[in-house]
mmCIF file of N, CA and C in Angstrom:
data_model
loop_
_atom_site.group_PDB
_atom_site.id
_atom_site.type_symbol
_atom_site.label_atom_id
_atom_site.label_comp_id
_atom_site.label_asym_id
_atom_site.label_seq_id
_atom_site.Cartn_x
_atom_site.Cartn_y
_atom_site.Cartn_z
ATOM 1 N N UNK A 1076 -7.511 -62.376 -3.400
ATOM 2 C CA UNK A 1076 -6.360 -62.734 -2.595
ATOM 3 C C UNK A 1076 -6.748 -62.688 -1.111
ATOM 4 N N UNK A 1077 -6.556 -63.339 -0.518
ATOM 5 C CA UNK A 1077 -6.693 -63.636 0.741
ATOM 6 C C UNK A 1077 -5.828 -62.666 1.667
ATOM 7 N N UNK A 1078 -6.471 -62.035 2.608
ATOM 8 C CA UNK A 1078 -5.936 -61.244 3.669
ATOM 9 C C UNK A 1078 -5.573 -61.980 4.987
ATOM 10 N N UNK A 1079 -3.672 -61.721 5.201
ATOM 11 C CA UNK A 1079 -2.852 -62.466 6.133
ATOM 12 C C UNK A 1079 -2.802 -61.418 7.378
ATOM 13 N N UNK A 1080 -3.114 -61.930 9.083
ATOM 14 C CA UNK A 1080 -3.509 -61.010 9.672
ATOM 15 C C UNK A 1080 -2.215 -62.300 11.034
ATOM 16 N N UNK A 1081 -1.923 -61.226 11.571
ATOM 17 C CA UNK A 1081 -0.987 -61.705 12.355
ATOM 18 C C UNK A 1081 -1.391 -61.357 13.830
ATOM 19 N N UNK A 1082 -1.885 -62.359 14.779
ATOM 20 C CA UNK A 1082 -2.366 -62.292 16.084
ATOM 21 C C UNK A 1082 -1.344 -62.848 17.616
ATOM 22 N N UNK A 1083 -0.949 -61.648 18.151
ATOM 23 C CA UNK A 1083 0.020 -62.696 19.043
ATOM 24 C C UNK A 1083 -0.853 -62.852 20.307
ATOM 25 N N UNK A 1084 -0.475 -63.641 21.281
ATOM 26 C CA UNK A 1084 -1.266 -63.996 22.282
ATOM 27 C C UNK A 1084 -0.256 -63.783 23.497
ATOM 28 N N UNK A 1085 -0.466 -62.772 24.049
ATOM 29 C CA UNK A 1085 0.615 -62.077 25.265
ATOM 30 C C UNK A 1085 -0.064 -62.455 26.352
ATOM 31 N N UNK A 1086 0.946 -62.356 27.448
ATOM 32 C CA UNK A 1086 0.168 -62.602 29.118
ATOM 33 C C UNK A 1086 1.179 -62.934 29.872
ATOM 34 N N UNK A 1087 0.677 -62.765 31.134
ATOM 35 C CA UNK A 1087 1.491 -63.071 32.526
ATOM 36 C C UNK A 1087 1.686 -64.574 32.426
ATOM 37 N N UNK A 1088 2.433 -65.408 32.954
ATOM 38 C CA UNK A 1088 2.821 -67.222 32.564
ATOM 39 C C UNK A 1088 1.519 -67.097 33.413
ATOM 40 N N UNK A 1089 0.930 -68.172 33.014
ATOM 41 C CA UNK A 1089 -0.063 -69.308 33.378
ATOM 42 C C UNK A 1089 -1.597 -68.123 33.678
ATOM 43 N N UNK A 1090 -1.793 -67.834 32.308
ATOM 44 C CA UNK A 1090 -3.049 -67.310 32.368
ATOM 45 C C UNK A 1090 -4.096 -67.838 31.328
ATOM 46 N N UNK A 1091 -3.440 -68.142 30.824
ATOM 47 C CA UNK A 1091 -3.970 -69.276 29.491
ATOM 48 C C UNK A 1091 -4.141 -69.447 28.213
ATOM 49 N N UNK A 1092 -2.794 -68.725 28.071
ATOM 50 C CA UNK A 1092 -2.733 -68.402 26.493
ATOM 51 C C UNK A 1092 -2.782 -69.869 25.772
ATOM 52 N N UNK A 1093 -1.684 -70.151 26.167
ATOM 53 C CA UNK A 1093 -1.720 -71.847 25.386
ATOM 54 C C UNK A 1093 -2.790 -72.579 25.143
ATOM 55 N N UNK A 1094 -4.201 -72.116 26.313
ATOM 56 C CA UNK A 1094 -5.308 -72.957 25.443
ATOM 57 C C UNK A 1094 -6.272 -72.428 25.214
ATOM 58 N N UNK A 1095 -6.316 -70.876 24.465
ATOM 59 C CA UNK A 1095 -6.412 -70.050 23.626
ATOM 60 C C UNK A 1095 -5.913 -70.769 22.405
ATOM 61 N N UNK A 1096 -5.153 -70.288 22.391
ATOM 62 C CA UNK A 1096 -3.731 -71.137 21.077
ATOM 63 C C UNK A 1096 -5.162 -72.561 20.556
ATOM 64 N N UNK A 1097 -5.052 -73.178 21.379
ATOM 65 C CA UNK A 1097 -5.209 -74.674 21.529
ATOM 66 C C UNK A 1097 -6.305 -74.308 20.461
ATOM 67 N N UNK A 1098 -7.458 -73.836 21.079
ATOM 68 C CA UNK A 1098 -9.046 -73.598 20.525
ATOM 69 C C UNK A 1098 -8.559 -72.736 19.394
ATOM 70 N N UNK A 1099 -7.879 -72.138 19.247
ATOM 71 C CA UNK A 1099 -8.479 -71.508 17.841
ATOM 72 C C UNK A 1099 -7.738 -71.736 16.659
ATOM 73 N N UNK A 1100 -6.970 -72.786 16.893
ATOM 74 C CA UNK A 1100 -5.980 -73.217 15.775
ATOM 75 C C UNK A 1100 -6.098 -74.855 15.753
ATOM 76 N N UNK A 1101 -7.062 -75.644 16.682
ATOM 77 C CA UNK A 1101 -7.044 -76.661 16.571
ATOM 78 C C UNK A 1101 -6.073 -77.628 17.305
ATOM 79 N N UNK A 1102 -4.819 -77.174 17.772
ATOM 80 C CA UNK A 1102 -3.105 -77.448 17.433
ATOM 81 C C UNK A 1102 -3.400 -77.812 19.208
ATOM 82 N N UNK A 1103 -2.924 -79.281 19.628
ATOM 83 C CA UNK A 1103 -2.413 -79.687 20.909
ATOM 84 C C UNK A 1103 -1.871 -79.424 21.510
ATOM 85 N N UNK A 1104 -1.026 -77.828 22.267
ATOM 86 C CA UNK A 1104 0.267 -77.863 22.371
ATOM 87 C C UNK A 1104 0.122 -78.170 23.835
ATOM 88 N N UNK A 1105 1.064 -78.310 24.794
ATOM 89 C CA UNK A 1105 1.126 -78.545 25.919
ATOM 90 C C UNK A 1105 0.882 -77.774 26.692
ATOM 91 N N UNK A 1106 0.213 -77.742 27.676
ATOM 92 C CA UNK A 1106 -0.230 -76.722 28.807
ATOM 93 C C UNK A 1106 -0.209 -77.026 30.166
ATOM 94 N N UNK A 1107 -0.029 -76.363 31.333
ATOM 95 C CA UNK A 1107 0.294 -76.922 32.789
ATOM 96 C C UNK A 1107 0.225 -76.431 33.615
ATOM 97 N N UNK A 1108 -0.365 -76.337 34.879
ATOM 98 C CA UNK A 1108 -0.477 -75.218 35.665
ATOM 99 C C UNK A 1108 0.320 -74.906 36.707
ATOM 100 N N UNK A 1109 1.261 -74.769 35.853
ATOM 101 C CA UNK A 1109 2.293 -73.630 36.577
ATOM 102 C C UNK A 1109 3.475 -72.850 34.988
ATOM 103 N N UNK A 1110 3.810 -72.060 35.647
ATOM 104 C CA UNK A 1110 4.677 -70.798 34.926
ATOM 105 C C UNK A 1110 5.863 -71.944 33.920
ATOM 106 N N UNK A 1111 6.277 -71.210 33.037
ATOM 107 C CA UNK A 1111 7.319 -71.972 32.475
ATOM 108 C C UNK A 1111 7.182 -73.049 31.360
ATOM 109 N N UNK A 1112 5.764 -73.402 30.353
ATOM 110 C CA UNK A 1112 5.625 -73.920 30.114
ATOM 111 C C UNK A 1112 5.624 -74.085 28.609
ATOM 112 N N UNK A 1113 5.762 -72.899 28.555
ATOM 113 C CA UNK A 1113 5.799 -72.204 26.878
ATOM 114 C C UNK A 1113 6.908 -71.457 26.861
ATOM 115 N N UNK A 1114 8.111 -71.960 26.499
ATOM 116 C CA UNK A 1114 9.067 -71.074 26.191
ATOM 117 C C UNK A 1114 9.969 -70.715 25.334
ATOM 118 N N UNK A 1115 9.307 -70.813 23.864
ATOM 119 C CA UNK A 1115 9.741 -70.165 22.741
ATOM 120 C C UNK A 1115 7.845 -70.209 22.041
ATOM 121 N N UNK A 1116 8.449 -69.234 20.998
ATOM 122 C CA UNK A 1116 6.580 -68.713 20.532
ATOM 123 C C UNK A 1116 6.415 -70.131 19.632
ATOM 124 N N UNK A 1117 5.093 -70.433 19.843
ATOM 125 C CA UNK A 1117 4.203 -71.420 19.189
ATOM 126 C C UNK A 1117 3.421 -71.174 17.876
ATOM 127 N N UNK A 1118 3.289 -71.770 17.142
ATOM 128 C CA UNK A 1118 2.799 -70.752 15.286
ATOM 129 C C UNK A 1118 1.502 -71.835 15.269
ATOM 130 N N UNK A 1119 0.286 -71.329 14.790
ATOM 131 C CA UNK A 1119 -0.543 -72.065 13.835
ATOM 132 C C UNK A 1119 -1.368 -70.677 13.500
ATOM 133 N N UNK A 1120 -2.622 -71.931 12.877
ATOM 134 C CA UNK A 1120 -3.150 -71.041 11.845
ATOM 135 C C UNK A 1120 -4.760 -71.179 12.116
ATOM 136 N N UNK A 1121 -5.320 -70.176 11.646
ATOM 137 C CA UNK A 1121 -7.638 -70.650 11.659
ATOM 138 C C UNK A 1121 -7.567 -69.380 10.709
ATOM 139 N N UNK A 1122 -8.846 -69.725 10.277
ATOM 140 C CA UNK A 1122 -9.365 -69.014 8.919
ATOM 141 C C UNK A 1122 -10.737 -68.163 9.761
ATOM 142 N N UNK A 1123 -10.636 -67.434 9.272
ATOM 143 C CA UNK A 1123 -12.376 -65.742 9.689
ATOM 144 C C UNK A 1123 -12.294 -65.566 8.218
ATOM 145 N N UNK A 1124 -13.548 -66.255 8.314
ATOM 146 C CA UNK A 1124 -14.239 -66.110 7.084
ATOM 147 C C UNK A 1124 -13.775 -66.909 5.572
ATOM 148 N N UNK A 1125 -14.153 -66.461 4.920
ATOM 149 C CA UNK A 1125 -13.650 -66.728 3.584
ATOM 150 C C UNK A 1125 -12.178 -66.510 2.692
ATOM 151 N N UNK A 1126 -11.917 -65.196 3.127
ATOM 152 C CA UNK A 1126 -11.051 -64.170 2.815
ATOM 153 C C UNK A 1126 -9.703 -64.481 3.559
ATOM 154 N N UNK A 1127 -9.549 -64.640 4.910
ATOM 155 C CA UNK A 1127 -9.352 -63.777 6.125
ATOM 156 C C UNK A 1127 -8.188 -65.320 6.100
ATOM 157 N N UNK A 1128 -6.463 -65.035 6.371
ATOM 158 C CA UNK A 1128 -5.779 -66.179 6.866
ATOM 159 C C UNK A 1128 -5.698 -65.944 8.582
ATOM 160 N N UNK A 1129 -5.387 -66.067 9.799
ATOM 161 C CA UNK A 1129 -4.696 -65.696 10.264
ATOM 162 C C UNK A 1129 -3.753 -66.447 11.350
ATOM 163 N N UNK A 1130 -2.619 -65.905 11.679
ATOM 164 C CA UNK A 1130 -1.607 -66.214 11.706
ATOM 165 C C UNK A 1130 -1.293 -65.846 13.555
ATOM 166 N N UNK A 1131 -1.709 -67.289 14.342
ATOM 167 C CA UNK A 1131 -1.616 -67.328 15.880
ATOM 168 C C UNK A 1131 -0.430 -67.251 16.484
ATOM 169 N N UNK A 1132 0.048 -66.303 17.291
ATOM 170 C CA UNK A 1132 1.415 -66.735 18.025
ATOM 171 C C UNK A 1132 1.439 -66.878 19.721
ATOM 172 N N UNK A 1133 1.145 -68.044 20.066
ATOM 173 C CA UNK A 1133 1.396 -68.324 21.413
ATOM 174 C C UNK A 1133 2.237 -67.724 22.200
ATOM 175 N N UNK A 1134 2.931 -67.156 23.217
ATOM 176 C CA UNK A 1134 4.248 -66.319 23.254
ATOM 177 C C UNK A 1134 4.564 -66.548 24.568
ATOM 178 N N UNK A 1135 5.725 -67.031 24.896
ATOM 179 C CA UNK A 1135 6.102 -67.160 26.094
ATOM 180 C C UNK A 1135 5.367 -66.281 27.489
ATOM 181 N N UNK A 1136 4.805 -66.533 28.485
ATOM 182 C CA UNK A 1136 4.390 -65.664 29.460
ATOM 183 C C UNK A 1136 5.878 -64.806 29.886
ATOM 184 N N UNK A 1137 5.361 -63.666 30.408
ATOM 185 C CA UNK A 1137 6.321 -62.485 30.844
ATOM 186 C C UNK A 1137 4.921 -60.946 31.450
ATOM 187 N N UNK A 1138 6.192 -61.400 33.093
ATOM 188 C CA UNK A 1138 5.347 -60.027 33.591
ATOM 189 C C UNK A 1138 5.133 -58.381 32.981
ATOM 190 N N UNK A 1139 6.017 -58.051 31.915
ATOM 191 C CA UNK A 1139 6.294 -57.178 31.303
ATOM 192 C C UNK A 1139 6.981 -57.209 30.370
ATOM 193 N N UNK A 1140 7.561 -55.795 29.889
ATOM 194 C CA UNK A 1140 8.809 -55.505 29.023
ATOM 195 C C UNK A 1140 10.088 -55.818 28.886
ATOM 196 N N UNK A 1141 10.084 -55.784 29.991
ATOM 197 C CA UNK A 1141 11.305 -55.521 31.153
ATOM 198 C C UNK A 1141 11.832 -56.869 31.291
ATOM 199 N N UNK A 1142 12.894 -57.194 30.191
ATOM 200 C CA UNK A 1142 12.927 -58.965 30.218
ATOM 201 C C UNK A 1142 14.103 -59.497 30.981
ATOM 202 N N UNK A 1143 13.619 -60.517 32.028
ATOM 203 C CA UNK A 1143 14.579 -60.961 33.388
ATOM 204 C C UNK A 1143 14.867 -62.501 32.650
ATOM 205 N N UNK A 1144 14.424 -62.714 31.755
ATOM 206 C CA UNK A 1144 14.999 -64.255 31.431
ATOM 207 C C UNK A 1144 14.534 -64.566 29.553
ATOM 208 N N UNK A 1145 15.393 -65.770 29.537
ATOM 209 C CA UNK A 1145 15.237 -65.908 28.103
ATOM 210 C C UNK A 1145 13.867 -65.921 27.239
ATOM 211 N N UNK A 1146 12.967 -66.894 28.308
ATOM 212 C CA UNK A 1146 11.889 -66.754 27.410
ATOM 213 C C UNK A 1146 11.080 -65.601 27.200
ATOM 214 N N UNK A 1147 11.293 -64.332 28.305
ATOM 215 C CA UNK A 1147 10.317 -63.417 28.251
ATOM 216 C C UNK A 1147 10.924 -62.693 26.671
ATOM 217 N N UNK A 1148 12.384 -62.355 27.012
ATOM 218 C CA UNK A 1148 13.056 -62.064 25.529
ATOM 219 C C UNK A 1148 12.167 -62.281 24.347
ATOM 220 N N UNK A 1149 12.296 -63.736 24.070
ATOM 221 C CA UNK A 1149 11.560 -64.011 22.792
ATOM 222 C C UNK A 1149 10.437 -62.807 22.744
ATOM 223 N N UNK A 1150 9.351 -62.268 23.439
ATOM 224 C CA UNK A 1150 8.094 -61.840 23.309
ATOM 225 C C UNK A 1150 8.742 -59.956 23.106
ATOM 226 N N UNK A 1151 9.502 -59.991 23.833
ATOM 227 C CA UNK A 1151 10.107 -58.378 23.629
ATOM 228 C C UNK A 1151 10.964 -58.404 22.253
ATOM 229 N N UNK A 1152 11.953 -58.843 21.928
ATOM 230 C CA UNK A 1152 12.569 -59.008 20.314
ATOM 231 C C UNK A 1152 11.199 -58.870 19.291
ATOM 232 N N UNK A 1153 10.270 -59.797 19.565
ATOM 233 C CA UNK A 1153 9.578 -59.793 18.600
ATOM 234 C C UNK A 1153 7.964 -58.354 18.452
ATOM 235 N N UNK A 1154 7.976 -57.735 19.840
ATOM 236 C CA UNK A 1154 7.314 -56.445 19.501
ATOM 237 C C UNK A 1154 7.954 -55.361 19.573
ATOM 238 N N UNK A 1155 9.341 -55.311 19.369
ATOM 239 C CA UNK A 1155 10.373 -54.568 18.970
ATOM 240 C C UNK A 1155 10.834 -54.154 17.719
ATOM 241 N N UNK A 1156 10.465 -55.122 17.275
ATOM 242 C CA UNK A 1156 10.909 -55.139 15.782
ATOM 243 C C UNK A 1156 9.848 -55.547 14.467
ATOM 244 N N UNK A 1157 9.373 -54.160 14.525
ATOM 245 C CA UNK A 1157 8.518 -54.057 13.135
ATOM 246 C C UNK A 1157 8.833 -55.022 11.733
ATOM 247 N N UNK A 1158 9.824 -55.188 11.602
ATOM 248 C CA UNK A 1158 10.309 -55.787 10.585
ATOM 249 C C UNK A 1158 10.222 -57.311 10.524
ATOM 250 N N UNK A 1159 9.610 -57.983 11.902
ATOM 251 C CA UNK A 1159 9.965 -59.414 11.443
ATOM 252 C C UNK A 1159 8.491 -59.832 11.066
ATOM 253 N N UNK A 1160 8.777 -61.066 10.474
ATOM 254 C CA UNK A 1160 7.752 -61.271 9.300
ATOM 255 C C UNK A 1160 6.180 -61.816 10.914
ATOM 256 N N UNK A 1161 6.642 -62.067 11.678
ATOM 257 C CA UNK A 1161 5.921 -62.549 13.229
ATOM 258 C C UNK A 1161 5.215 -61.040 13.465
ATOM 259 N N UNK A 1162 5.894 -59.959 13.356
ATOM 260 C CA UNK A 1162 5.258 -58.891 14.393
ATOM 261 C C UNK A 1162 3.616 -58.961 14.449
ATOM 262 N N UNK A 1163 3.054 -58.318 15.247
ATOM 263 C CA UNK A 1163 1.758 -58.553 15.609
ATOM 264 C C UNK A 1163 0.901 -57.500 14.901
ATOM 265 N N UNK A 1164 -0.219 -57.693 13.683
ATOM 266 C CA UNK A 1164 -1.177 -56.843 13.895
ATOM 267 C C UNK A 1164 -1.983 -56.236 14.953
ATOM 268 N N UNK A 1165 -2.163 -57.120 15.661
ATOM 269 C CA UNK A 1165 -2.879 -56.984 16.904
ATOM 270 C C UNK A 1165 -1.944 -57.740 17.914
ATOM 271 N N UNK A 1166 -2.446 -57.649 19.383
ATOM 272 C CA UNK A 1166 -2.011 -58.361 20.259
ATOM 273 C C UNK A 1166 -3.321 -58.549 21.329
ATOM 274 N N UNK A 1167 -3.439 -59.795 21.605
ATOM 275 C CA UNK A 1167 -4.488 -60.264 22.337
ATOM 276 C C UNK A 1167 -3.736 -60.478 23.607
ATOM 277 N N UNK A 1168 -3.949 -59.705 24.959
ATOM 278 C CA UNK A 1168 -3.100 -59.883 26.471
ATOM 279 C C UNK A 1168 -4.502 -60.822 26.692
ATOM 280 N N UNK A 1169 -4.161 -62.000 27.249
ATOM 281 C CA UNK A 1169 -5.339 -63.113 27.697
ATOM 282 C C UNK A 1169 -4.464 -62.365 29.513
ATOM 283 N N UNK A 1170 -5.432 -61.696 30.370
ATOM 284 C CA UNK A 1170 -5.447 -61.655 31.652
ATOM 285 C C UNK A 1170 -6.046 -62.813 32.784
ATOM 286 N N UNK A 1171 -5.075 -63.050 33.748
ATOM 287 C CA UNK A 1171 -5.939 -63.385 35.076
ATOM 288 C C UNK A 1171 -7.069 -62.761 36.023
ATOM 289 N N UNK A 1172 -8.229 -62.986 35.560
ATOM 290 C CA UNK A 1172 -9.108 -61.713 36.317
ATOM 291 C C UNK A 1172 -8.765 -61.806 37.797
ATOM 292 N N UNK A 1173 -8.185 -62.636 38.585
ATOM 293 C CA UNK A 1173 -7.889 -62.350 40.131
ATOM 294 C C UNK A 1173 -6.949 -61.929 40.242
ATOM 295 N N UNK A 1174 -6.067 -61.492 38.890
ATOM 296 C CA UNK A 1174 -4.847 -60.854 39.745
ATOM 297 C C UNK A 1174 -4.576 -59.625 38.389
ATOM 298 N N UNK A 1175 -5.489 -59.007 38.234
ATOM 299 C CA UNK A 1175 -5.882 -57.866 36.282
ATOM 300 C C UNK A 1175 -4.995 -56.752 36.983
ATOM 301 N N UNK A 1176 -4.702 -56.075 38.065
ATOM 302 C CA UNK A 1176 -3.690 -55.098 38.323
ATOM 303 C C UNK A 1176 -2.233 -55.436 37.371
ATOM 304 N N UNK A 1177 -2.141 -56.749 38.403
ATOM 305 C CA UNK A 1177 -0.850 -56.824 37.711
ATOM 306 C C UNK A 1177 -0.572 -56.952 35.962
ATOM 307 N N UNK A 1178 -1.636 -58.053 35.485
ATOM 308 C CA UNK A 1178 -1.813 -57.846 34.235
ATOM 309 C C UNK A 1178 -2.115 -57.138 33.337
ATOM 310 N N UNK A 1179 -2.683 -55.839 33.829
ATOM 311 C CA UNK A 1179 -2.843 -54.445 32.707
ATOM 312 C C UNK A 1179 -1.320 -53.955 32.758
ATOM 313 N N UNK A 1180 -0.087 -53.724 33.957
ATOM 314 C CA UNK A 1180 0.973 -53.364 33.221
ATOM 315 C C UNK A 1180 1.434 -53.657 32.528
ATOM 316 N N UNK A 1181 1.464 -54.885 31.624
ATOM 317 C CA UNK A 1181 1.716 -55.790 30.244
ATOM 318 C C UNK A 1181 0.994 -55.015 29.510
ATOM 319 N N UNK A 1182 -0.585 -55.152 29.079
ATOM 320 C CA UNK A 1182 -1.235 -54.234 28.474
ATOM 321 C C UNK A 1182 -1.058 -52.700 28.826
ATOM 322 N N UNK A 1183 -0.633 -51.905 29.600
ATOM 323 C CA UNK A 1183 -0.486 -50.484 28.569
ATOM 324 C C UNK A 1183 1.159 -50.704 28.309
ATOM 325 N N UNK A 1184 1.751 -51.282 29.027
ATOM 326 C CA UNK A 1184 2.991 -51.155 28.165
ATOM 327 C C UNK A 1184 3.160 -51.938 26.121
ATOM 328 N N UNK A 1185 2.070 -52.816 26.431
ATOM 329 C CA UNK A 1185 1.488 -52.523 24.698
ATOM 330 C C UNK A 1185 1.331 -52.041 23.995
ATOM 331 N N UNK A 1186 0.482 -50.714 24.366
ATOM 332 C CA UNK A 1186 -0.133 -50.362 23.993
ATOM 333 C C UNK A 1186 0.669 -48.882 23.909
ATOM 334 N N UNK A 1187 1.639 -48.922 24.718
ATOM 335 C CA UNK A 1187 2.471 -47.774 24.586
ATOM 336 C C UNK A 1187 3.294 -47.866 23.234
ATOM 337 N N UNK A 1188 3.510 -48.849 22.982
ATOM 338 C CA UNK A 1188 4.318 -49.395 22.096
ATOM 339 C C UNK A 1188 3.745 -49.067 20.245
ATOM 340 N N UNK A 1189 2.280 -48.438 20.905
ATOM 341 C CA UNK A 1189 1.832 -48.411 19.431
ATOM 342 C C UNK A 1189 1.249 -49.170 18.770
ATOM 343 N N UNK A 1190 0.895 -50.882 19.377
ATOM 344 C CA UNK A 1190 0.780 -52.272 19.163
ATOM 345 C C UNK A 1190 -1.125 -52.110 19.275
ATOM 346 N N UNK A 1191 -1.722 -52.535 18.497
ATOM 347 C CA UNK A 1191 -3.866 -52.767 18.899
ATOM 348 C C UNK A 1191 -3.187 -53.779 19.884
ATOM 349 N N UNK A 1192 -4.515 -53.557 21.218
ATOM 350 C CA UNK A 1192 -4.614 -54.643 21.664
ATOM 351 C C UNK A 1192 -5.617 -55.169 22.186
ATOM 352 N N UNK A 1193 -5.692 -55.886 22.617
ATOM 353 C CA UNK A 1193 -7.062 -56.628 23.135
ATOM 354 C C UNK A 1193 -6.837 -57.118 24.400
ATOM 355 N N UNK A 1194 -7.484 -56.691 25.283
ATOM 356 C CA UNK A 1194 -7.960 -57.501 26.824
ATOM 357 C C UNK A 1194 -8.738 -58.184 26.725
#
């Protein structure tokens, strides 16, 4: 039986999750350089290995937890709640290295949360 592994892709807007997303699922989605461009979570799929399904979630950008508008919402509901079939095994924060201050408060507030994550 094949092992289903659930990866979300967190970050500050316009750091480049979406073409993350893009490369490892194959999947076109739209990308732009500026904030606002992804704003409900994006789903596909790539295979590790033989065995291995796993299960990509693009996720609206948001400076934090701390949600000031709808789309950041989506990304807080969904590492809130253990129970939905989306929650994240892991969470991959894709950072801006010229501006990683601001982007590690996303990552430990992750990580506070109890959530693996990945920088």
């Amino acid at each position: 039986m094949a092992k289903h592994i659930n990866v979300a892709l967190i970050g500050n807007p316009n750091t480049g999750k979406t073409s993350v997303f893009n490369r490892l699922t194959g999947l076109n989605q739209k990308v732009g350089n500026y904030p606002g461009i992804t704003v409900e979570k994006k789903q596909g799929t790539c295979k590790f290995g033989r065995s291995c399904k796993v299960h990509i979630l693009d996720l609206p950008g948001t400076y934090s937890l701390n949600a000031s508008s709808v789309d950041e919402n989506v990304v807080i509901e969904l590492l809130l709640n253990k129970n939905d079939k989306d929650f994240p095994d892991v969470a991959v924060v894709v950072a801006d290295i010229e501006n990683l201050k601001r982007n590690l408060l996303l990552f430990t507030q992750i990580k506070d949360l109890g959530i693996p994550a990945i920088l």
